[in-house]
mmCIF file of C-alpha atoms in Angstrom:
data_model
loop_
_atom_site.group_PDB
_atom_site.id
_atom_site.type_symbol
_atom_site.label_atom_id
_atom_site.label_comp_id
_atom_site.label_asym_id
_atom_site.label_seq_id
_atom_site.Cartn_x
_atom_site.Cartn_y
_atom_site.Cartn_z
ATOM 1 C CA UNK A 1 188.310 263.369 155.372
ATOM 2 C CA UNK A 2 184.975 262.546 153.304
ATOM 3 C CA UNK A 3 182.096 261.877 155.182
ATOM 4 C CA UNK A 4 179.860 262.501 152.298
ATOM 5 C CA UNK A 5 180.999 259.764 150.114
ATOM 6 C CA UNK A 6 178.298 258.160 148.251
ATOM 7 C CA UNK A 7 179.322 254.762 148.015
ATOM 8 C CA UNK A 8 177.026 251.976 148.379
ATOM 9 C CA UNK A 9 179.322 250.511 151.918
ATOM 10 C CA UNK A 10 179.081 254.225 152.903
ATOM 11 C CA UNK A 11 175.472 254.593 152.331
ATOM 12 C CA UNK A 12 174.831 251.291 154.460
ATOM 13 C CA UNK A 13 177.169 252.321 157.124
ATOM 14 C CA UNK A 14 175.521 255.937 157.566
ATOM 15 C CA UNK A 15 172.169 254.513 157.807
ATOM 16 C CA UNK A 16 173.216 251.607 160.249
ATOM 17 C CA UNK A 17 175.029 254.264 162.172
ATOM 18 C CA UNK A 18 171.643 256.301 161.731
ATOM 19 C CA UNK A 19 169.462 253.754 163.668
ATOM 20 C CA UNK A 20 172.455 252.612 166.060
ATOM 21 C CA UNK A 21 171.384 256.415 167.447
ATOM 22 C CA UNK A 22 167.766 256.238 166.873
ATOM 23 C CA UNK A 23 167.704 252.662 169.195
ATOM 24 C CA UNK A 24 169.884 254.330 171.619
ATOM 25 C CA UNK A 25 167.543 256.713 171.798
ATOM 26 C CA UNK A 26 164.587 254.960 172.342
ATOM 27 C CA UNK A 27 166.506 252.564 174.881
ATOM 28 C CA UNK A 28 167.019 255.762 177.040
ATOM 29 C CA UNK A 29 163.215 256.465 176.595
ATOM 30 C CA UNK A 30 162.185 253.327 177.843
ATOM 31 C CA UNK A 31 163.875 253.229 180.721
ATOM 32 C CA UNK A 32 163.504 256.254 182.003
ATOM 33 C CA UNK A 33 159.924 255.919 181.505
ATOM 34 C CA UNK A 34 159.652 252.600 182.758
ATOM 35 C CA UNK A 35 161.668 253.901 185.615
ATOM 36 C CA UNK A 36 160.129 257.146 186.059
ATOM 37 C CA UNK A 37 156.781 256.472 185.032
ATOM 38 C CA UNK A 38 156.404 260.196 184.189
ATOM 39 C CA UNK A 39 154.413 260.946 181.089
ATOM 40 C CA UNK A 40 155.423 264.047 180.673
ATOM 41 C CA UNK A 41 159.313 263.819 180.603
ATOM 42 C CA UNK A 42 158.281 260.937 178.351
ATOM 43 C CA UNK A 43 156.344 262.648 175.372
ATOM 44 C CA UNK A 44 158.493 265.850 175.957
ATOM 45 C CA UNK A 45 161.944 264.241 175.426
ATOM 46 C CA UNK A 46 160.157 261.384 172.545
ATOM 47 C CA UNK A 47 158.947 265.086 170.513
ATOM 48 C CA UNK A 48 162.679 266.130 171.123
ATOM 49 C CA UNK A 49 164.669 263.552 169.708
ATOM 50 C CA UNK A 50 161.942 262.644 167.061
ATOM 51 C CA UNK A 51 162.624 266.887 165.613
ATOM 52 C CA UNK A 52 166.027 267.026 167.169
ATOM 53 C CA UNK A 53 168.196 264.087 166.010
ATOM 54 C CA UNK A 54 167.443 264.140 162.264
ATOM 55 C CA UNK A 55 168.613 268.035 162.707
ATOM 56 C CA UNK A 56 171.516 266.713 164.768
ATOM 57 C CA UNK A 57 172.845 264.348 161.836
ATOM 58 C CA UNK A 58 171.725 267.087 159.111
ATOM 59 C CA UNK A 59 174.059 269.655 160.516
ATOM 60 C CA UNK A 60 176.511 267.235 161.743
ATOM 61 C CA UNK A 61 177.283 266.528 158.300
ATOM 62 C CA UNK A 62 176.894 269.594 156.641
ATOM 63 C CA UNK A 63 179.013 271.230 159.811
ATOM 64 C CA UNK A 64 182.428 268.472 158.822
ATOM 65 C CA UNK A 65 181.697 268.936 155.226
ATOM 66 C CA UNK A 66 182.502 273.149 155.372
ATOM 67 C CA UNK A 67 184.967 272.150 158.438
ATOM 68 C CA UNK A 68 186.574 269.750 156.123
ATOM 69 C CA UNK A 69 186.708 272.002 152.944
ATOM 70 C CA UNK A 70 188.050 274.656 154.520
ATOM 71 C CA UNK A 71 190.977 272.576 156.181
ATOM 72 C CA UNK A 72 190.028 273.700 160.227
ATOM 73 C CA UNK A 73 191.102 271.455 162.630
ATOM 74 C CA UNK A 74 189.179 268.454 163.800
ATOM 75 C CA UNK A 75 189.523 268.858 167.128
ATOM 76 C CA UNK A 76 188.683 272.454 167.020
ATOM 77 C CA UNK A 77 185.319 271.386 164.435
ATOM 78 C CA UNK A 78 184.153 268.448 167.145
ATOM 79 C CA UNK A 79 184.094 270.924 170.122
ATOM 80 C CA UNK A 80 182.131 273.561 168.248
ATOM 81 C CA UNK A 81 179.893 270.945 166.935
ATOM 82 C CA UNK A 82 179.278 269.163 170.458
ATOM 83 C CA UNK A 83 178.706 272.664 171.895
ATOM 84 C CA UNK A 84 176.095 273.360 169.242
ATOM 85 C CA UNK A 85 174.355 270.361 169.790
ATOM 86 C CA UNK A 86 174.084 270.920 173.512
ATOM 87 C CA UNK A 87 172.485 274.083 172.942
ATOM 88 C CA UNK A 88 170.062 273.287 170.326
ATOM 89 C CA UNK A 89 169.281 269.989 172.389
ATOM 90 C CA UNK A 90 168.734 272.258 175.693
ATOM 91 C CA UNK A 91 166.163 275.110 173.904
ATOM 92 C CA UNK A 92 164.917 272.160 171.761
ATOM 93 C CA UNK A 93 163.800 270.128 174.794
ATOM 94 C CA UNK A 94 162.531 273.668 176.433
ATOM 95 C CA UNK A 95 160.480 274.029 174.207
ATOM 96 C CA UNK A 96 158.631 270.605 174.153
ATOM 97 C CA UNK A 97 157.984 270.481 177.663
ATOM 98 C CA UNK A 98 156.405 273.807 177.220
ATOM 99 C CA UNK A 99 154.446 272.621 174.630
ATOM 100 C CA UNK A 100 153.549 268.977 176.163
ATOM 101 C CA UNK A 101 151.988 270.732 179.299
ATOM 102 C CA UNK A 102 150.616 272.790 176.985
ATOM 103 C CA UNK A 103 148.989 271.140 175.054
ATOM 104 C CA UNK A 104 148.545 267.568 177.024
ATOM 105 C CA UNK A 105 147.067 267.351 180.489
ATOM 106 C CA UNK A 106 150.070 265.391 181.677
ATOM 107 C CA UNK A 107 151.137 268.000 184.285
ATOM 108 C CA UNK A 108 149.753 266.734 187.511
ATOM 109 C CA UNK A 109 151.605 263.501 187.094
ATOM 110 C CA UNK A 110 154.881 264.908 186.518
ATOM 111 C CA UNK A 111 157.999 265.201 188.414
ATOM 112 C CA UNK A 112 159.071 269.375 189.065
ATOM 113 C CA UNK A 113 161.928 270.371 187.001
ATOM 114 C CA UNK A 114 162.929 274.061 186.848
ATOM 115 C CA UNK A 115 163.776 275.504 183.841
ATOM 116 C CA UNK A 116 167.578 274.841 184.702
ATOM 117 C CA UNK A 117 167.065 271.317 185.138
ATOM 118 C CA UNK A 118 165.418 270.890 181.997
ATOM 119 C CA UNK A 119 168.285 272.844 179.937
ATOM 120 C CA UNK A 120 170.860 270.887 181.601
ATOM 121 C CA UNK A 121 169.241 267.675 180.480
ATOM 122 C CA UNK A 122 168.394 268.756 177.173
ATOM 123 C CA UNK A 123 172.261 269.710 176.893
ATOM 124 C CA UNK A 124 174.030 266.904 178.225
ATOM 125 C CA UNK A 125 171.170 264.921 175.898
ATOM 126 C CA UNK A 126 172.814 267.500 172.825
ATOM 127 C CA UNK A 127 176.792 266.583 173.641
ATOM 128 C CA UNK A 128 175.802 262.837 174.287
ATOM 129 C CA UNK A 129 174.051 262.316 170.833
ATOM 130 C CA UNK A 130 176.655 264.548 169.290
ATOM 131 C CA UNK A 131 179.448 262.576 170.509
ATOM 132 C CA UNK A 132 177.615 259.256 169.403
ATOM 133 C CA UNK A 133 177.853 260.648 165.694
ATOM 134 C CA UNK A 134 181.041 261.746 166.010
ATOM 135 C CA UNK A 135 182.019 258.447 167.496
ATOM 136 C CA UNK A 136 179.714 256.510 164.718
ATOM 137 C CA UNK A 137 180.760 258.101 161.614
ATOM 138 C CA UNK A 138 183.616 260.258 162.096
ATOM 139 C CA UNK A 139 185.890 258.020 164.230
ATOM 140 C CA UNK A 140 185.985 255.219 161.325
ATOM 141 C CA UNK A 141 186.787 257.632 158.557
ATOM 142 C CA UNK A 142 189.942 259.653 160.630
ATOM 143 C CA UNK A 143 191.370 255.885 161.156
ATOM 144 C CA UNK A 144 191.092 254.722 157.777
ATOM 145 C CA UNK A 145 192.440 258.126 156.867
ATOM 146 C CA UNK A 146 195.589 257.859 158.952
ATOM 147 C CA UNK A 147 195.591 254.327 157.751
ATOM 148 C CA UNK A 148 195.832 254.983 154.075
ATOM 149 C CA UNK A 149 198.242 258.234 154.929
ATOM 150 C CA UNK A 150 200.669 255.732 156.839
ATOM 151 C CA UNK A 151 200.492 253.254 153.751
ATOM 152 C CA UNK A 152 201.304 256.276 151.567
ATOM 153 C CA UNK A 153 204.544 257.689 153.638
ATOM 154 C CA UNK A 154 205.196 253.428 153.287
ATOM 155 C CA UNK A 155 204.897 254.071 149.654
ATOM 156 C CA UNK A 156 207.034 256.918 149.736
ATOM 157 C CA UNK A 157 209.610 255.657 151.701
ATOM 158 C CA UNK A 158 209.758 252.706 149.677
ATOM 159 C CA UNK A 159 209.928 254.477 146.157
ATOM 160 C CA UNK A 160 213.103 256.769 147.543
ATOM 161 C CA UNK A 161 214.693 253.409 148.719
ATOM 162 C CA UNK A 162 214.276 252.445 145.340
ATOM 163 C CA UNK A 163 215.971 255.467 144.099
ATOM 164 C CA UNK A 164 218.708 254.804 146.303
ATOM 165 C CA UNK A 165 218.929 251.243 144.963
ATOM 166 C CA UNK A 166 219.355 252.506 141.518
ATOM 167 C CA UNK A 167 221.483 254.728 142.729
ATOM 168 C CA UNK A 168 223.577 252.531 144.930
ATOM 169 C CA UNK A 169 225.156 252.118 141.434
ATOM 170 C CA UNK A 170 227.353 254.492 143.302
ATOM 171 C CA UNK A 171 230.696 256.521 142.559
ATOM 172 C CA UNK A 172 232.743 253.838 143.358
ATOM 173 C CA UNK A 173 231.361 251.270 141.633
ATOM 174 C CA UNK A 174 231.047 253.397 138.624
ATOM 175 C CA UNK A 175 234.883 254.778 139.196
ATOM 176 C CA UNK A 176 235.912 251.599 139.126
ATOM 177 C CA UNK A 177 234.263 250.062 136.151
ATOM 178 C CA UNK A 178 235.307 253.333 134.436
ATOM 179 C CA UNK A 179 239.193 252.543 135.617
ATOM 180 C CA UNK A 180 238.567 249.024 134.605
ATOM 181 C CA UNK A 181 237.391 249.963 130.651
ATOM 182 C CA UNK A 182 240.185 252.530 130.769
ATOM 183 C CA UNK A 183 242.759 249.299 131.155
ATOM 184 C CA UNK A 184 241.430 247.422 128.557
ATOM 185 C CA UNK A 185 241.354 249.969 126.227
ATOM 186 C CA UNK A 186 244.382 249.125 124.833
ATOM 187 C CA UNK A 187 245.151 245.359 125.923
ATOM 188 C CA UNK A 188 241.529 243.956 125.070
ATOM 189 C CA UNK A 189 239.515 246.728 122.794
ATOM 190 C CA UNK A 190 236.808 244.333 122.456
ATOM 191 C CA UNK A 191 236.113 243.523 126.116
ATOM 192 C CA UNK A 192 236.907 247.267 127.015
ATOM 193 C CA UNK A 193 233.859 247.911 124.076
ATOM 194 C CA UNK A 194 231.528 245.151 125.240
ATOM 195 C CA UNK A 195 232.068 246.289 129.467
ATOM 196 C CA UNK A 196 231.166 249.982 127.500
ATOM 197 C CA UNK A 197 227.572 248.389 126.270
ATOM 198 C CA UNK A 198 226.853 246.277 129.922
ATOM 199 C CA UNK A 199 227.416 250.021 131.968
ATOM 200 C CA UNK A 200 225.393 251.557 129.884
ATOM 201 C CA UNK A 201 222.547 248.898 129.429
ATOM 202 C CA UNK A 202 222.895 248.737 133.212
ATOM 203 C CA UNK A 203 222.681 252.774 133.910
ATOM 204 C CA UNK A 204 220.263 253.448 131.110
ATOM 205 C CA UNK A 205 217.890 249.996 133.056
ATOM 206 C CA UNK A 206 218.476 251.741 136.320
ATOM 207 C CA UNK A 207 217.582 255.534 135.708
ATOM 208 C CA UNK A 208 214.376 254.130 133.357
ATOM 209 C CA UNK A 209 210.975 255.236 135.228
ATOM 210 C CA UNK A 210 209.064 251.748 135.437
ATOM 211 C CA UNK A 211 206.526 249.915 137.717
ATOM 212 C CA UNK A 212 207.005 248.747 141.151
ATOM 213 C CA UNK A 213 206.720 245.378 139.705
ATOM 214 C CA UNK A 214 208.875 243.677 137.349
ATOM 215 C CA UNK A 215 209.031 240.121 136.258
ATOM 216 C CA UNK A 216 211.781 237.634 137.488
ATOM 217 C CA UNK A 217 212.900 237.169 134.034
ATOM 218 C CA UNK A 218 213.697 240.948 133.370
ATOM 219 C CA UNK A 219 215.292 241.895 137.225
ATOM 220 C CA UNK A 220 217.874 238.499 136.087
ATOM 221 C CA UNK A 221 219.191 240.098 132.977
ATOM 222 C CA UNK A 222 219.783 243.273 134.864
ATOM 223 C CA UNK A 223 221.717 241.249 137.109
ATOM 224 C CA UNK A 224 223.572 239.253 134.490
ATOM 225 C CA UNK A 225 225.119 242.790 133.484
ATOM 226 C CA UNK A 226 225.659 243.657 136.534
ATOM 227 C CA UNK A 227 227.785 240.232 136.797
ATOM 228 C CA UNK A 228 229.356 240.383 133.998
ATOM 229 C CA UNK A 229 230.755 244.179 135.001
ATOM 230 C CA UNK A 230 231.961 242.448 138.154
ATOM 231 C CA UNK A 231 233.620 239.503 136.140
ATOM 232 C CA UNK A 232 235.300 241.676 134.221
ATOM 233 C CA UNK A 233 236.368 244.165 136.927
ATOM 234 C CA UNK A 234 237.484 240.731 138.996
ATOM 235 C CA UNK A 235 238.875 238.417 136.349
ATOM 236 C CA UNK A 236 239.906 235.151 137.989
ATOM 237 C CA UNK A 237 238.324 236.404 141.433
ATOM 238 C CA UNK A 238 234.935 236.186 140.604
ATOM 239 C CA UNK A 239 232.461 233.670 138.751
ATOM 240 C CA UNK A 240 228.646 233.782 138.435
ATOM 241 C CA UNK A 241 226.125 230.866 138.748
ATOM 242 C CA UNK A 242 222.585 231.025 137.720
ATOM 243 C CA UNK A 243 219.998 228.130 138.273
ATOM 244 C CA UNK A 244 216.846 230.098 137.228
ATOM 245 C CA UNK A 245 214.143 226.791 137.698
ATOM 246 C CA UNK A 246 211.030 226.305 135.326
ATOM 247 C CA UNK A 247 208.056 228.207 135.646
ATOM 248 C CA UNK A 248 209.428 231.355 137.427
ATOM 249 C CA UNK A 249 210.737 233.565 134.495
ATOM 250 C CA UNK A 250 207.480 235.596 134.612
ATOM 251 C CA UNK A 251 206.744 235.610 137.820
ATOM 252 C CA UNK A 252 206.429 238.946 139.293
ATOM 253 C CA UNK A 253 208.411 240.421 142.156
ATOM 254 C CA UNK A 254 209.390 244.190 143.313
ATOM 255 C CA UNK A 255 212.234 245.856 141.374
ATOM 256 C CA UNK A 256 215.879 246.116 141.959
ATOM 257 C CA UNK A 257 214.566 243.280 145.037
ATOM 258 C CA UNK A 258 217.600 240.671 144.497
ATOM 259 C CA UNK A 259 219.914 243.523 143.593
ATOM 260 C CA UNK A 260 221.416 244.292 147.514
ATOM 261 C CA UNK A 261 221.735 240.336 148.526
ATOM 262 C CA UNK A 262 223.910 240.038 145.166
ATOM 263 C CA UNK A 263 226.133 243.312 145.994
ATOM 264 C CA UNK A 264 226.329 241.738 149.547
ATOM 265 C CA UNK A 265 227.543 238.374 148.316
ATOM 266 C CA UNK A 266 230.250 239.500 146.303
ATOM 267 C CA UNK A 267 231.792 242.803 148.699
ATOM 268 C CA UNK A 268 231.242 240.224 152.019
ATOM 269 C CA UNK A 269 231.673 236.740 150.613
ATOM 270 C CA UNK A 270 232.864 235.613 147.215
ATOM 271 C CA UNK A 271 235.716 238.191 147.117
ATOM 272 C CA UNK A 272 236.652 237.687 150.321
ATOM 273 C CA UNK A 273 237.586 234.437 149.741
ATOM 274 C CA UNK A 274 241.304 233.471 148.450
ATOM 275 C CA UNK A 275 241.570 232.064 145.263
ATOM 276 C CA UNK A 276 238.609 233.117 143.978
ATOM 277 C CA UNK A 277 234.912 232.806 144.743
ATOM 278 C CA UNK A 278 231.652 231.732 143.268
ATOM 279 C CA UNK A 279 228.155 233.324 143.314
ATOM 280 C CA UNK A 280 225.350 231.125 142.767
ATOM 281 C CA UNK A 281 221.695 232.690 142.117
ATOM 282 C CA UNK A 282 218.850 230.523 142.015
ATOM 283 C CA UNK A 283 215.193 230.305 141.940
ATOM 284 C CA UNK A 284 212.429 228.307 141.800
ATOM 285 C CA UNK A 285 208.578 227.170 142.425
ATOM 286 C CA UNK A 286 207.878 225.865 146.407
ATOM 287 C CA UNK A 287 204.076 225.058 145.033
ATOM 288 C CA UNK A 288 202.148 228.691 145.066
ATOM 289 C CA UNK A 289 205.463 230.282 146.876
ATOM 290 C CA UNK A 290 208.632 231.852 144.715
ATOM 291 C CA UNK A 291 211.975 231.227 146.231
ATOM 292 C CA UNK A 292 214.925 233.112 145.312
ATOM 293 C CA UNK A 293 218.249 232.134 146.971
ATOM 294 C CA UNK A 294 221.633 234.132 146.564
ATOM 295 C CA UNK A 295 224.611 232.045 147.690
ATOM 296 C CA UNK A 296 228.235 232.470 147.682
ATOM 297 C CA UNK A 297 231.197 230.926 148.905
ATOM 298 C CA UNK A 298 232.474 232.983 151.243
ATOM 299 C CA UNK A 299 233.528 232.851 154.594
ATOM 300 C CA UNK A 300 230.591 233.407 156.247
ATOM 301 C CA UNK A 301 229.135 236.218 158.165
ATOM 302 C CA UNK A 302 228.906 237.002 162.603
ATOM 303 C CA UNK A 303 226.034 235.582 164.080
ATOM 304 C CA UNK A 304 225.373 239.187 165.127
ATOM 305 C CA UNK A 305 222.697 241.517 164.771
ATOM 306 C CA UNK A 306 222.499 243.475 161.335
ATOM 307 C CA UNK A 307 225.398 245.773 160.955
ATOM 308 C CA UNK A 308 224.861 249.220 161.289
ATOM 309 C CA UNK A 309 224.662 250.791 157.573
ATOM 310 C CA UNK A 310 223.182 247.287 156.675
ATOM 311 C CA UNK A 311 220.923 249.794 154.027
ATOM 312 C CA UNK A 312 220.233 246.705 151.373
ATOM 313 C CA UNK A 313 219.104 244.309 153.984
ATOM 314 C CA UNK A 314 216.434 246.728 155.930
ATOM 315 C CA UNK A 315 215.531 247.662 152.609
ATOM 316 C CA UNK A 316 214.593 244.319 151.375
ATOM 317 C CA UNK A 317 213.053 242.959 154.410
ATOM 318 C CA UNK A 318 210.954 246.204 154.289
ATOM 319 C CA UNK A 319 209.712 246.111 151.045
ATOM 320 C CA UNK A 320 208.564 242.274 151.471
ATOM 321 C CA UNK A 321 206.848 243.533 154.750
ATOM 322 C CA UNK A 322 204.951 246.640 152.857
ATOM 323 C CA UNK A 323 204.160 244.672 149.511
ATOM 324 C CA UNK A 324 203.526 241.206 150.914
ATOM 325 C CA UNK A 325 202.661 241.558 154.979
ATOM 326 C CA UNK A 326 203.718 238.233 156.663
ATOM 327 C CA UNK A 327 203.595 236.346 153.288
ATOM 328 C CA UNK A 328 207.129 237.576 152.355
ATOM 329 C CA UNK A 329 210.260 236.696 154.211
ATOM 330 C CA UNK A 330 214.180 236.993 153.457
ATOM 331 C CA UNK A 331 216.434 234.914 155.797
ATOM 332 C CA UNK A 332 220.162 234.579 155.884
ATOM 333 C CA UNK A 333 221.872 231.186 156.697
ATOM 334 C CA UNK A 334 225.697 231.827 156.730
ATOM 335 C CA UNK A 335 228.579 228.956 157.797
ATOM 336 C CA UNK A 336 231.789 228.580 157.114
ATOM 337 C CA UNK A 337 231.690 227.262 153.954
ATOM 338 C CA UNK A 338 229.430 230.502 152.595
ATOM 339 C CA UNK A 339 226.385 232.547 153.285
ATOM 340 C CA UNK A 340 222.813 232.106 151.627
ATOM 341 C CA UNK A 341 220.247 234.739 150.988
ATOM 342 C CA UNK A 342 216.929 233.420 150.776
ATOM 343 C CA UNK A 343 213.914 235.783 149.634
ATOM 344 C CA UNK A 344 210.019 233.994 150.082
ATOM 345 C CA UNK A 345 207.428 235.502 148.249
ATOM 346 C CA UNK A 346 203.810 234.425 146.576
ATOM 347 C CA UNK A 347 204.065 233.380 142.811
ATOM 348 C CA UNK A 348 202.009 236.331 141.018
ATOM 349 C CA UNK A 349 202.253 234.659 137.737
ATOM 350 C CA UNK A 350 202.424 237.752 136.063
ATOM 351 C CA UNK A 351 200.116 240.880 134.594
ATOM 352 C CA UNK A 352 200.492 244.629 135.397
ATOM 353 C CA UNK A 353 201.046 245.371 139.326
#
């Protein structure tokens, strides 16, 4: 937690939070003197605030800096402060009725306060202004804290799902590709060789560190070796479709994004379909809006709620949510005659993310 950041929006904000107390404080003078009419309490409690309240924010600050340095708890810091302040404000506020009747000739007007009275005021006066700092300056900064914390576990969560995804190239799938290029070893050498350069292309892509971001144009030829593994793998079974539309090759869009919808449209559609099936993938430009649809032929999905396990799914519709808020959608419109993916995101038209 910084509360000593020297920013020009934090500079503006600590002085508007600065005379937020000071008008408080001279809104509590007024009344009570307009109220009271006593002179005394008046210039007694005006000398205190004018001496105490730039000490107040002084020691505030330099009290959360060593509290926050140090790593104490806030909790913990805000009671000790507030308790402080009380005190200070209670001897503080002694002391200048003292000196007003000492050095004014105020005291035949005034109410009669014992020395209790006057402590008690000058410490619920302490907590009170205390509390109005805490709530002024260090209430903002713990929220944007656990703001920016909760869009870092986001982060987090979202770069091991992306882990998973490259790793969702999983023992199966690479058992069976590996089974597949050990039967056409002999009977095709040159298809065995060229599904040999697509795994590795594909596992070397995967494994690669790289941004968040990639363009359209790049995640599609990771895909086309991904298809052409499954082609291979499914001769006769399996055929892939791509409609990639003008304009959206470089468009930018979160890694590995279209990579679950595909895997779902061949294990739950196109392969459960006899005779063969079909994948289509297609995308284009909706005006400032990129639309990526996966389709296959299958036989459709339940009208259900998302299967438990559904890991590709969640993932997607979470990363849209975390990257892109409400602008980014995926929705799934399945009949009998096949089920369609359909990812909605802006058109960034490219650049580093």
């Amino acid at each position: 937690m910084d509360l000593a950041s020297e920013g020009p929006e934090s500079r503006s904000w600590r002085i508007l939070g600065i005379l937020v107390m000071a008008g408080i404080a001279l809104l509590q003078l007024g009344t009570e003197f307009f109220g009271t009419h006593d002179l005394a309490r008046f210039l007694s409690k005006s000398a205190a605030f004018l001496l105490g309240l730039p000490v107040l924010v002084a020691c505030s600050f330099a009290l959360f800096r060593w509290s926050t340095r140090r790593g104490l708890n806030l909790l913990r810091a805000l009671f000790v402060g507030s308790v402080g302040a009380g005190v200070f404000f209670a001897l503080l506020l002694r002391l200048t009725r003292a000196a007003t009747f000492a050095l004014t000739t105020v005291r035949a007007g005034s109410e009669s306060y014992n020395q209790w009275d006057v402590l008690r005021v000058g410490f619920m006066n302490g907590v009170t202004f205390f509390a109005l700092w805490a709530l002024v300056f260090v209430l903002p900064v713990v929220m944007e804290n656990a703001r920016i914390r909760g869009l870092e576990a986001e982060k987090l969560r979202t770069e091991a799902e992306l882990a998973q995804l490259r790793s969702h190239l999983e023992p199966h799938f690479l058992l069976n590709t590996l089974n597949a290029i050990a039967g056409l070893v002999s009977e095709d050498p040159r298809l065995a060789r060229q599904l040999i350069g697509n795994l590795g292309d594909l596992l070397r892509d995967s494994v690669a560190p790289g941004a968040e971001m990639e363009t359209l144009d790049a995640q599609i030829e990771w895909l086309r070796r991904y298809a052409r593994i499954l082609e291979t793998r499914h001769p006769g079974n399996l055929m892939f479709r791509w409609e990639i539309g003008d304009g959206t090759p470089p468009a930018l869009l979160p890694r590995l994004l279209l990579q679950p919808l595909v895997e779902n449209a061949v294990k739950h559609g196109a392969l459960m379909r006899a005779g063969g099936g079909e994948i289509t993938v297609r995308t284009k430009l909706d005006g400032r809006r990129l639309v990526c649809t996966v389709e296959d032929n299958g036989p459709g999905i339940p009208k259900t709620a998302t299967r438990a396990g559904a890991f590709g799914l969640v993932s997607v519709r979470r990363r849209l949510a975390l990257r892109y808020a409400d602008e980014g959608s995926l929705r799934l419109e399945s009949g009998p005659a096949g089920t369609r993916s359909i990812v909605e995101l802006p058109a960034d038209p490219g650049g580093a993310a």
